[in-house]
Short mmCIF file of C-alpha atoms in Angstrom, two decimals:
data_model
loop_
_atom_site.label_atom_id
_atom_site.label_comp_id
_atom_site.label_asym_id
_atom_site.label_seq_id
_atom_site.Cartn_x
_atom_site.Cartn_y
_atom_site.Cartn_z
CA UNK A 1 -98.54 41.33 -61.85
CA UNK A 2 -96.06 38.54 -61.06
CA UNK A 3 -97.73 36.13 -58.58
CA UNK A 4 -99.04 32.90 -60.04
CA UNK A 5 -102.56 31.88 -59.12
CA UNK A 6 -101.87 28.19 -59.57
CA UNK A 7 -98.99 25.89 -60.47
CA UNK A 8 -99.71 25.96 -64.20
CA UNK A 9 -101.13 29.47 -64.52
CA UNK A 10 -98.96 32.39 -65.56
CA UNK A 11 -99.36 35.81 -63.94
CA UNK A 12 -101.76 38.35 -65.43
CA UNK A 13 -99.12 40.94 -66.39
CA UNK A 14 -96.28 38.75 -67.71
CA UNK A 15 -96.10 35.83 -70.14
CA UNK A 16 -93.42 34.08 -68.11
CA UNK A 17 -92.11 34.56 -64.58
CA UNK A 18 -89.41 32.47 -62.95
CA UNK A 19 -87.88 34.12 -59.89
CA UNK A 20 -86.33 37.44 -60.94
CA UNK A 21 -86.67 36.61 -64.67
CA UNK A 22 -89.81 38.07 -66.29
CA UNK A 23 -90.75 37.94 -69.99
CA UNK A 24 -93.52 39.58 -72.03
CA UNK A 25 -94.20 39.96 -75.75
CA UNK A 26 -96.97 41.72 -77.57
CA UNK A 27 -98.05 43.13 -80.87
CA UNK A 28 -100.55 45.47 -82.43
CA UNK A 29 -101.11 45.97 -86.14
CA UNK A 30 -97.76 47.11 -87.50
CA UNK A 31 -95.80 46.82 -84.23
CA UNK A 32 -94.09 44.16 -82.16
CA UNK A 33 -92.46 44.31 -78.73
CA UNK A 34 -90.52 42.15 -76.32
CA UNK A 35 -89.80 43.10 -72.71
CA UNK A 36 -87.42 41.15 -70.48
CA UNK A 37 -86.49 41.69 -66.85
CA UNK A 38 -83.35 39.63 -66.33
CA UNK A 39 -82.94 40.41 -62.62
CA UNK A 40 -83.44 43.24 -60.14
CA UNK A 41 -80.79 45.36 -61.90
CA UNK A 42 -81.07 44.56 -65.60
CA UNK A 43 -83.96 44.78 -68.04
CA UNK A 44 -84.26 45.35 -71.77
CA UNK A 45 -86.92 46.07 -74.37
CA UNK A 46 -87.09 45.95 -78.17
CA UNK A 47 -89.96 47.60 -80.04
CA UNK A 48 -90.23 47.30 -83.81
CA UNK A 49 -92.49 49.00 -86.31
CA UNK A 50 -93.39 45.75 -88.02
CA UNK A 51 -95.51 42.72 -87.27
CA UNK A 52 -93.82 39.48 -88.21
CA UNK A 53 -95.92 36.46 -89.25
CA UNK A 54 -93.51 34.28 -87.26
CA UNK A 55 -93.49 36.54 -84.19
CA UNK A 56 -92.62 33.75 -81.73
CA UNK A 57 -89.47 32.82 -83.63
CA UNK A 58 -88.74 36.52 -84.26
CA UNK A 59 -88.91 37.28 -80.51
CA UNK A 60 -86.80 34.23 -79.64
CA UNK A 61 -84.11 35.32 -82.11
CA UNK A 62 -84.09 38.87 -80.76
CA UNK A 63 -83.87 37.58 -77.18
CA UNK A 64 -81.04 35.19 -78.07
CA UNK A 65 -79.02 37.98 -79.72
CA UNK A 66 -79.58 40.49 -76.91
CA UNK A 67 -78.66 37.91 -74.26
CA UNK A 68 -75.46 36.99 -76.15
CA UNK A 69 -74.43 40.64 -76.17
CA UNK A 70 -75.29 41.15 -72.48
CA UNK A 71 -73.26 38.07 -71.48
CA UNK A 72 -70.17 39.75 -72.99
CA UNK A 73 -70.47 42.82 -70.76
CA UNK A 74 -67.82 42.43 -68.06
CA UNK A 75 -68.12 45.80 -66.31
CA UNK A 76 -71.39 47.56 -65.61
CA UNK A 77 -71.54 51.22 -64.51
CA UNK A 78 -71.75 51.74 -60.77
CA UNK A 79 -74.09 54.72 -61.15
CA UNK A 80 -77.81 54.25 -61.75
CA UNK A 81 -78.57 56.19 -64.94
CA UNK A 82 -82.19 56.68 -63.90
CA UNK A 83 -81.51 58.42 -60.60
CA UNK A 84 -81.10 62.18 -60.93
CA UNK A 85 -79.20 64.17 -58.28
#
């Protein structure tokens, strides 16, 4: 889902891939979503129950706000919250 098939072509599964940074947006009637993989350890997703007429700007504003918050995190947990003992 991440390999490019040419210099200008984006991968089939993601809208944007640059190294470990992956980005995807999407919408269906009445919903909107943005999915971002920042690196091998951090990813985030926002799903809304609305479709915005200016979805590109809407997604960019969400991404900007989420990234500003994540940049302020100085200590991340050592434990992986998705691994169960």
